[in-house]
């Protein structure tokens, strides 16, 4: 999922968070992106990562990636606009777990055409915080 839409401005922080929580971005994923609050669960981390793609925060995406699978750099495609996240299911990944999976569909638009990325992502704790490890094969 190395693609994104346009970066949000400070004025956009009152708009609903891209993750679909219904909360304003400023009260939802922005504090996680800025390191002011941790993602409490694997699903919360998944939602924050989708939002990071939507707002173009490549630095956060790299920080929230497991050290063993993290790329050296990440190019986010400016022609993609991430529009909606659907969480299809979770397995573990709660407050007291050390690993978990999240199955999701991420919707986007590219050149005016809709697209969807479906994935089962694996998350683990590294240094006591949730990080993205990898995508499970279908």
GROMACS .gro file of N, CA and C in nm:
model
  414
    1UNK      N    1   0.082  -0.117   0.000
    1UNK     CA    2   0.000   0.000   0.000
    1UNK      C    3   0.088   0.125   0.000
    2UNK      N    4   0.178   0.138  -0.091
    2UNK     CA    5   0.270   0.251  -0.095
    2UNK      C    6   0.217   0.364  -0.181
    3UNK      N    7   0.094   0.407  -0.153
    3UNK     CA    8   0.033   0.511  -0.233
    3UNK      C    9  -0.046   0.602  -0.141
    4UNK      N   10  -0.075   0.725  -0.187
    4UNK     CA   11  -0.145   0.819  -0.100
    4UNK      C   12  -0.219   0.924  -0.179
    5UNK      N   13  -0.291   1.005  -0.107
    5UNK     CA   14  -0.356   1.121  -0.165
    5UNK      C   15  -0.285   1.246  -0.119
    6UNK      N   16  -0.348   1.359  -0.135
    6UNK     CA   17  -0.287   1.487  -0.098
    6UNK      C   18  -0.278   1.502   0.053
    7UNK      N   19  -0.174   1.572   0.098
    7UNK     CA   20  -0.154   1.600   0.239
    7UNK      C   21  -0.263   1.693   0.290
    8UNK      N   22  -0.309   1.670   0.411
    8UNK     CA   23  -0.411   1.757   0.470
    8UNK      C   24  -0.344   1.882   0.527
    9UNK      N   25  -0.415   1.992   0.519
    9UNK     CA   26  -0.367   2.115   0.580
    9UNK      C   27  -0.420   2.122   0.724
   10UNK      N   28  -0.370   2.220   0.799
   10UNK     CA   29  -0.415   2.237   0.937
   10UNK      C   30  -0.566   2.262   0.942
   11UNK      N   31  -0.621   2.329   0.841
   11UNK     CA   32  -0.764   2.356   0.839
   11UNK      C   33  -0.845   2.228   0.824
   12UNK      N   34  -0.788   2.125   0.765
   12UNK     CA   35  -0.857   1.998   0.743
   12UNK      C   36  -0.868   1.914   0.870
   13UNK      N   37  -0.801   1.953   0.977
   13UNK     CA   38  -0.797   1.870   1.097
   13UNK      C   39  -0.932   1.858   1.166
   14UNK      N   40  -1.028   1.942   1.132
   14UNK     CA   41  -1.162   1.930   1.188
   14UNK      C   42  -1.250   1.838   1.104
   15UNK      N   43  -1.203   1.801   0.986
   15UNK     CA   44  -1.277   1.708   0.901
   15UNK      C   45  -1.272   1.568   0.961
   16UNK      N   46  -1.366   1.481   0.925
   16UNK     CA   47  -1.363   1.344   0.977
   16UNK      C   48  -1.230   1.275   0.943
   17UNK      N   49  -1.184   1.194   1.035
   17UNK     CA   50  -1.059   1.121   1.014
   17UNK      C   51  -1.075   1.025   0.895
   18UNK      N   52  -0.973   1.015   0.811
   18UNK     CA   53  -0.980   0.922   0.697
   18UNK      C   54  -1.003   0.777   0.738
   19UNK      N   55  -0.970   0.740   0.862
   19UNK     CA   56  -0.981   0.600   0.905
   19UNK      C   57  -1.125   0.553   0.918
   20UNK      N   58  -1.220   0.647   0.915
   20UNK     CA   59  -1.361   0.608   0.922
   20UNK      C   60  -1.419   0.601   1.061
   21UNK      N   61  -1.348   0.647   1.161
   21UNK     CA   62  -1.398   0.640   1.298
   21UNK      C   63  -1.515   0.734   1.323
   22UNK      N   64  -1.528   0.839   1.242
   22UNK     CA   65  -1.630   0.939   1.264
   22UNK      C   66  -1.581   1.056   1.348
   23UNK      N   67  -1.466   1.042   1.410
   23UNK     CA   68  -1.407   1.150   1.489
   23UNK      C   69  -1.331   1.245   1.398
   24UNK      N   70  -1.310   1.370   1.441
   24UNK     CA   71  -1.225   1.460   1.364
   24UNK      C   72  -1.081   1.405   1.361
   25UNK      N   73  -1.012   1.428   1.252
   25UNK     CA   74  -0.873   1.383   1.238
   25UNK      C   75  -0.788   1.429   1.357
   26UNK      N   76  -0.809   1.554   1.401
   26UNK     CA   77  -0.731   1.608   1.512
   26UNK      C   78  -0.749   1.530   1.642
   27UNK      N   79  -0.863   1.463   1.657
   27UNK     CA   80  -0.891   1.388   1.780
   27UNK      C   81  -0.875   1.237   1.762
   28UNK      N   82  -0.836   1.194   1.644
   28UNK     CA   83  -0.830   1.051   1.616
   28UNK      C   84  -0.687   1.008   1.580
   29UNK      N   85  -0.653   1.011   1.454
   29UNK     CA   86  -0.523   0.960   1.410
   29UNK      C   87  -0.409   1.062   1.417
   30UNK      N   88  -0.439   1.190   1.414
   30UNK     CA   89  -0.331   1.289   1.419
   30UNK      C   90  -0.243   1.273   1.542
   31UNK      N   91  -0.298   1.256   1.664
   31UNK     CA   92  -0.209   1.238   1.780
   31UNK      C   93  -0.119   1.113   1.767
   32UNK      N   94  -0.169   1.010   1.702
   32UNK     CA   95  -0.088   0.890   1.680
   32UNK      C   96   0.022   0.921   1.579
   33UNK      N   97  -0.013   0.990   1.472
   33UNK     CA   98   0.086   1.027   1.370
   33UNK      C   99   0.197   1.112   1.429
   34UNK      N  100   0.161   1.200   1.521
   34UNK     CA  101   0.260   1.291   1.581
   34UNK      C  102   0.336   1.230   1.698
   35UNK      N  103   0.304   1.108   1.737
   35UNK     CA  104   0.372   1.044   1.848
   35UNK      C  105   0.321   1.089   1.984
   36UNK      N  106   0.207   1.157   1.986
   36UNK     CA  107   0.150   1.206   2.112
   36UNK      C  108   0.068   1.099   2.184
   37UNK      N  109   0.026   0.996   2.112
   37UNK     CA  110  -0.052   0.886   2.170
   37UNK      C  111  -0.020   0.760   2.091
   38UNK      N  112  -0.011   0.645   2.159
   38UNK     CA  113   0.014   0.520   2.087
   38UNK      C  114  -0.115   0.462   2.030
   39UNK      N  115  -0.102   0.380   1.929
   39UNK     CA  116  -0.215   0.300   1.881
   39UNK      C  117  -0.233   0.188   1.982
   40UNK      N  118  -0.350   0.181   2.045
   40UNK     CA  119  -0.373   0.088   2.155
   40UNK      C  120  -0.389  -0.057   2.108
   41UNK      N  121  -0.434  -0.076   1.985
   41UNK     CA  122  -0.459  -0.211   1.933
   41UNK      C  123  -0.405  -0.222   1.791
   42UNK      N  124  -0.399  -0.344   1.741
   42UNK     CA  125  -0.357  -0.365   1.602
   42UNK      C  126  -0.453  -0.296   1.507
   43UNK      N  127  -0.583  -0.302   1.535
   43UNK     CA  128  -0.679  -0.234   1.448
   43UNK      C  129  -0.658  -0.082   1.450
   44UNK      N  130  -0.631  -0.027   1.567
   44UNK     CA  131  -0.605   0.117   1.576
   44UNK      C  132  -0.482   0.154   1.495
   45UNK      N  133  -0.380   0.068   1.498
   45UNK     CA  134  -0.261   0.095   1.418
   45UNK      C  135  -0.294   0.087   1.269
   46UNK      N  136  -0.374  -0.013   1.230
   46UNK     CA  137  -0.415  -0.024   1.090
   46UNK      C  138  -0.488   0.102   1.046
   47UNK      N  139  -0.580   0.148   1.127
   47UNK     CA  140  -0.655   0.269   1.094
   47UNK      C  141  -0.562   0.390   1.083
   48UNK      N  142  -0.466   0.400   1.174
   48UNK     CA  143  -0.373   0.514   1.170
   48UNK      C  144  -0.284   0.506   1.046
   49UNK      N  145  -0.248   0.386   1.005
   49UNK     CA  146  -0.165   0.372   0.884
   49UNK      C  147  -0.245   0.408   0.760
   50UNK      N  148  -0.372   0.367   0.752
   50UNK     CA  149  -0.454   0.407   0.639
   50UNK      C  150  -0.462   0.560   0.634
   51UNK      N  151  -0.489   0.621   0.749
   51UNK     CA  152  -0.497   0.767   0.755
   51UNK      C  153  -0.365   0.831   0.711
   52UNK      N  154  -0.254   0.771   0.748
   52UNK     CA  155  -0.124   0.824   0.707
   52UNK      C  156  -0.108   0.819   0.555
   53UNK      N  157  -0.155   0.713   0.491
   53UNK     CA  158  -0.155   0.709   0.345
   53UNK      C  159  -0.244   0.821   0.291
   54UNK      N  160  -0.360   0.839   0.352
   54UNK     CA  161  -0.456   0.939   0.304
   54UNK      C  162  -0.403   1.081   0.316
   55UNK      N  163  -0.329   1.110   0.423
   55UNK     CA  164  -0.276   1.246   0.443
   55UNK      C  165  -0.133   1.261   0.395
   56UNK      N  166  -0.071   1.153   0.347
   56UNK     CA  167   0.064   1.161   0.291
   56UNK      C  168   0.175   1.165   0.393
   57UNK      N  169   0.160   1.096   0.504
   57UNK     CA  170   0.260   1.097   0.611
   57UNK      C  171   0.351   0.974   0.600
   58UNK      N  172   0.447   0.979   0.510
   58UNK     CA  173   0.539   0.867   0.488
   58UNK      C  174   0.628   0.843   0.610
   59UNK      N  175   0.664   0.949   0.681
   59UNK     CA  176   0.748   0.932   0.800
   59UNK      C  177   0.679   0.845   0.904
   60UNK      N  178   0.551   0.871   0.928
   60UNK     CA  179   0.477   0.789   1.024
   60UNK      C  180   0.469   0.644   0.976
   61UNK      N  181   0.444   0.626   0.849
   61UNK     CA  182   0.435   0.489   0.795
   61UNK      C  183   0.565   0.413   0.821
   62UNK      N  184   0.677   0.477   0.799
   62UNK     CA  185   0.806   0.411   0.825
   62UNK      C  186   0.825   0.385   0.975
   63UNK      N  187   0.789   0.481   1.059
   63UNK     CA  188   0.804   0.462   1.205
   63UNK      C  189   0.715   0.351   1.258
   64UNK      N  190   0.601   0.327   1.192
   64UNK     CA  191   0.507   0.226   1.240
   64UNK      C  192   0.525   0.091   1.171
   65UNK      N  193   0.639   0.072   1.105
   65UNK     CA  194   0.671  -0.051   1.033
   65UNK      C  195   0.775  -0.128   1.114
   66UNK      N  196   0.762  -0.258   1.123
   66UNK     CA  197   0.857  -0.341   1.199
   66UNK      C  198   0.998  -0.326   1.141
   67UNK      N  199   1.096  -0.320   1.228
   67UNK     CA  200   1.235  -0.298   1.184
   67UNK      C  201   1.286  -0.405   1.089
   68UNK      N  202   1.234  -0.528   1.099
   68UNK     CA  203   1.284  -0.636   1.012
   68UNK      C  204   1.224  -0.633   0.871
   69UNK      N  205   1.114  -0.561   0.851
   69UNK     CA  206   1.049  -0.559   0.718
   69UNK      C  207   1.036  -0.417   0.662
   70UNK      N  208   1.078  -0.318   0.736
   70UNK     CA  209   1.066  -0.177   0.696
   70UNK      C  210   1.156  -0.147   0.577
   71UNK      N  211   1.101  -0.083   0.473
   71UNK     CA  212   1.187  -0.041   0.362
   71UNK      C  213   1.274   0.077   0.403
   72UNK      N  214   1.383   0.098   0.332
   72UNK     CA  215   1.473   0.210   0.363
   72UNK      C  216   1.404   0.344   0.340
   73UNK      N  217   1.318   0.350   0.240
   73UNK     CA  218   1.239   0.472   0.214
   73UNK      C  219   1.108   0.432   0.152
   74UNK      N  220   1.018   0.525   0.148
   74UNK     CA  221   0.884   0.498   0.098
   74UNK      C  222   0.841   0.613   0.009
   75UNK      N  223   0.808   0.582  -0.114
   75UNK     CA  224   0.756   0.683  -0.207
   75UNK      C  225   0.605   0.669  -0.211
   76UNK      N  226   0.535   0.775  -0.177
   76UNK     CA  227   0.390   0.775  -0.182
   76UNK      C  228   0.344   0.837  -0.313
   77UNK      N  229   0.262   0.766  -0.385
   77UNK     CA  230   0.217   0.808  -0.517
   77UNK      C  231   0.116   0.923  -0.505
   78UNK      N  232   0.150   1.042  -0.550
   78UNK     CA  233   0.059   1.156  -0.536
   78UNK      C  234  -0.065   1.148  -0.626
   79UNK      N  235  -0.067   1.056  -0.721
   79UNK     CA  236  -0.184   1.046  -0.809
   79UNK      C  237  -0.297   0.963  -0.746
   80UNK      N  238  -0.269   0.900  -0.633
   80UNK     CA  239  -0.370   0.819  -0.565
   80UNK      C  240  -0.434   0.897  -0.453
   81UNK      N  241  -0.565   0.885  -0.439
   81UNK     CA  242  -0.638   0.947  -0.329
   81UNK      C  243  -0.710   0.836  -0.254
   82UNK      N  244  -0.665   0.807  -0.131
   82UNK     CA  245  -0.726   0.703  -0.049
   82UNK      C  246  -0.856   0.758   0.007
   83UNK      N  247  -0.968   0.687  -0.015
   83UNK     CA  248  -1.100   0.743   0.014
   83UNK      C  249  -1.175   0.676   0.128
   84UNK      N  250  -1.152   0.548   0.151
   84UNK     CA  251  -1.233   0.480   0.253
   84UNK      C  252  -1.165   0.352   0.297
   85UNK      N  253  -1.180   0.320   0.426
   85UNK     CA  254  -1.126   0.198   0.483
   85UNK      C  255  -1.240   0.114   0.538
   86UNK      N  256  -1.238  -0.014   0.504
   86UNK     CA  257  -1.333  -0.110   0.562
   86UNK      C  258  -1.253  -0.213   0.641
   87UNK      N  259  -1.282  -0.225   0.768
   87UNK     CA  260  -1.221  -0.332   0.848
   87UNK      C  261  -1.315  -0.452   0.837
   88UNK      N  262  -1.262  -0.562   0.782
   88UNK     CA  263  -1.345  -0.682   0.760
   88UNK      C  264  -1.338  -0.779   0.876
   89UNK      N  265  -1.229  -0.774   0.952
   89UNK     CA  266  -1.216  -0.863   1.065
   89UNK      C  267  -1.081  -0.847   1.133
   90UNK      N  268  -1.077  -0.889   1.258
   90UNK     CA  269  -0.952  -0.888   1.334
   90UNK      C  270  -0.936  -1.021   1.405
   91UNK      N  271  -0.814  -1.059   1.429
   91UNK     CA  272  -0.781  -1.177   1.508
   91UNK      C  273  -0.674  -1.135   1.607
   92UNK      N  274  -0.709  -1.138   1.733
   92UNK     CA  275  -0.622  -1.089   1.841
   92UNK      C  276  -0.585  -0.944   1.815
   93UNK      N  277  -0.469  -0.901   1.862
   93UNK     CA  278  -0.428  -0.763   1.842
   93UNK      C  279  -0.486  -0.666   1.944
   94UNK      N  280  -0.531  -0.720   2.058
   94UNK     CA  281  -0.591  -0.636   2.161
   94UNK      C  282  -0.489  -0.579   2.258
   95UNK      N  283  -0.541  -0.520   2.362
   95UNK     CA  284  -0.457  -0.452   2.461
   95UNK      C  285  -0.352  -0.543   2.525
   96UNK      N  286  -0.385  -0.672   2.542
   96UNK     CA  287  -0.294  -0.762   2.612
   96UNK      C  288  -0.227  -0.863   2.519
   97UNK      N  289  -0.245  -0.848   2.388
   97UNK     CA  290  -0.185  -0.938   2.291
   97UNK      C  291  -0.050  -0.885   2.245
   98UNK      N  292   0.031  -0.974   2.190
   98UNK     CA  293   0.159  -0.933   2.134
   98UNK      C  294   0.161  -0.943   1.982
   99UNK      N  295   0.056  -1.000   1.924
   99UNK     CA  296   0.044  -1.005   1.779
   99UNK      C  297  -0.103  -1.010   1.742
  100UNK      N  298  -0.130  -0.976   1.617
  100UNK     CA  299  -0.267  -0.978   1.570
  100UNK      C  300  -0.273  -0.956   1.420
  101UNK      N  301  -0.387  -0.985   1.362
  101UNK     CA  302  -0.407  -0.961   1.219
  101UNK      C  303  -0.533  -0.876   1.201
  102UNK      N  304  -0.531  -0.800   1.095
  102UNK     CA  305  -0.645  -0.717   1.057
  102UNK      C  306  -0.669  -0.738   0.908
  103UNK      N  307  -0.791  -0.778   0.874
  103UNK     CA  308  -0.828  -0.792   0.734
  103UNK      C  309  -0.906  -0.668   0.696
  104UNK      N  310  -0.870  -0.609   0.582
  104UNK     CA  311  -0.932  -0.482   0.543
  104UNK      C  312  -0.942  -0.468   0.392
  105UNK      N  313  -1.023  -0.371   0.353
  105UNK     CA  314  -1.029  -0.323   0.215
  105UNK      C  315  -1.006  -0.174   0.220
  106UNK      N  316  -0.909  -0.127   0.144
  106UNK     CA  317  -0.879   0.016   0.134
  106UNK      C  318  -0.921   0.062  -0.005
  107UNK      N  319  -1.005   0.162  -0.009
  107UNK     CA  320  -1.058   0.213  -0.136
  107UNK      C  321  -0.982   0.339  -0.175
  108UNK      N  322  -0.959   0.353  -0.305
  108UNK     CA  323  -0.888   0.471  -0.355
  108UNK      C  324  -0.942   0.511  -0.491
  109UNK      N  325  -0.898   0.628  -0.536
  109UNK     CA  326  -0.928   0.676  -0.670
  109UNK      C  327  -0.796   0.712  -0.736
  110UNK      N  328  -0.782   0.671  -0.859
  110UNK     CA  329  -0.662   0.703  -0.937
  110UNK      C  330  -0.709   0.742  -1.076
  111UNK      N  331  -0.673   0.863  -1.118
  111UNK     CA  332  -0.716   0.916  -1.248
  111UNK      C  333  -0.868   0.909  -1.262
  112UNK      N  334  -0.939   0.937  -1.153
  112UNK     CA  335  -1.084   0.937  -1.155
  112UNK      C  336  -1.150   0.800  -1.148
  113UNK      N  337  -1.071   0.696  -1.147
  113UNK     CA  338  -1.125   0.560  -1.142
  113UNK      C  339  -1.110   0.500  -1.003
  114UNK      N  340  -1.214   0.430  -0.957
  114UNK     CA  341  -1.205   0.368  -0.825
  114UNK      C  342  -1.120   0.241  -0.828
  115UNK      N  343  -1.059   0.213  -0.715
  115UNK     CA  344  -0.983   0.090  -0.698
  115UNK      C  345  -0.991   0.044  -0.554
  116UNK      N  346  -0.953  -0.080  -0.531
  116UNK     CA  347  -0.957  -0.137  -0.397
  116UNK      C  348  -0.833  -0.221  -0.373
  117UNK      N  349  -0.777  -0.210  -0.255
  117UNK     CA  350  -0.668  -0.295  -0.210
  117UNK      C  351  -0.722  -0.377  -0.094
  118UNK      N  352  -0.715  -0.510  -0.105
  118UNK     CA  353  -0.758  -0.598   0.003
  118UNK      C  354  -0.635  -0.668   0.059
  119UNK      N  355  -0.631  -0.680   0.192
  119UNK     CA  356  -0.512  -0.739   0.255
  119UNK      C  357  -0.547  -0.791   0.394
  120UNK      N  358  -0.476  -0.894   0.436
  120UNK     CA  359  -0.472  -0.937   0.575
  120UNK      C  360  -0.335  -0.899   0.626
  121UNK      N  361  -0.329  -0.800   0.711
  121UNK     CA  362  -0.202  -0.749   0.762
  121UNK      C  363  -0.171  -0.810   0.898
  122UNK      N  364  -0.043  -0.834   0.918
  122UNK     CA  365   0.003  -0.889   1.046
  122UNK      C  366   0.074  -0.779   1.124
  123UNK      N  367   0.039  -0.768   1.251
  123UNK     CA  368   0.094  -0.667   1.341
  123UNK      C  369   0.153  -0.736   1.463
  124UNK      N  370   0.261  -0.680   1.513
  124UNK     CA  371   0.326  -0.731   1.635
  124UNK      C  372   0.368  -0.612   1.720
  125UNK      N  373   0.401  -0.642   1.843
  125UNK     CA  374   0.456  -0.536   1.929
  125UNK      C  375   0.608  -0.539   1.915
  126UNK      N  376   0.663  -0.420   1.901
  126UNK     CA  377   0.808  -0.402   1.899
  126UNK      C  378   0.837  -0.284   1.990
  127UNK      N  379   0.924  -0.302   2.087
  127UNK     CA  380   0.950  -0.198   2.187
  127UNK      C  381   0.820  -0.151   2.252
  128UNK      N  382   0.733  -0.246   2.283
  128UNK     CA  383   0.607  -0.225   2.355
  128UNK      C  384   0.502  -0.146   2.277
  129UNK      N  385   0.520  -0.130   2.146
  129UNK     CA  386   0.419  -0.061   2.066
  129UNK      C  387   0.384  -0.142   1.943
  130UNK      N  388   0.260  -0.126   1.896
  130UNK     CA  389   0.215  -0.197   1.778
  130UNK      C  390   0.285  -0.144   1.653
  131UNK      N  391   0.330  -0.238   1.568
  131UNK     CA  392   0.389  -0.204   1.439
  131UNK      C  393   0.337  -0.301   1.333
  132UNK      N  394   0.338  -0.256   1.211
  132UNK     CA  395   0.300  -0.339   1.095
  132UNK      C  396   0.417  -0.431   1.062
  133UNK      N  397   0.390  -0.561   1.051
  133UNK     CA  398   0.495  -0.656   1.015
  133UNK      C  399   0.493  -0.687   0.866
  134UNK      N  400   0.381  -0.740   0.816
  134UNK     CA  401   0.372  -0.776   0.676
  134UNK      C  402   0.230  -0.813   0.639
  135UNK      N  403   0.211  -0.842   0.511
  135UNK     CA  404   0.081  -0.888   0.459
  135UNK      C  405   0.087  -1.040   0.451
  136UNK      N  406  -0.019  -1.104   0.495
  136UNK     CA  407  -0.027  -1.249   0.486
  136UNK      C  408  -0.068  -1.289   0.345
  137UNK      N  409  -0.012  -1.400   0.295
  137UNK     CA  410  -0.053  -1.445   0.161
  137UNK      C  411  -0.200  -1.487   0.162
  138UNK      N  412  -0.263  -1.471   0.047
  138UNK     CA  413  -0.405  -1.509   0.037
  138UNK      C  414  -0.423  -1.656   0.028
   0.00000   0.00000   0.00000
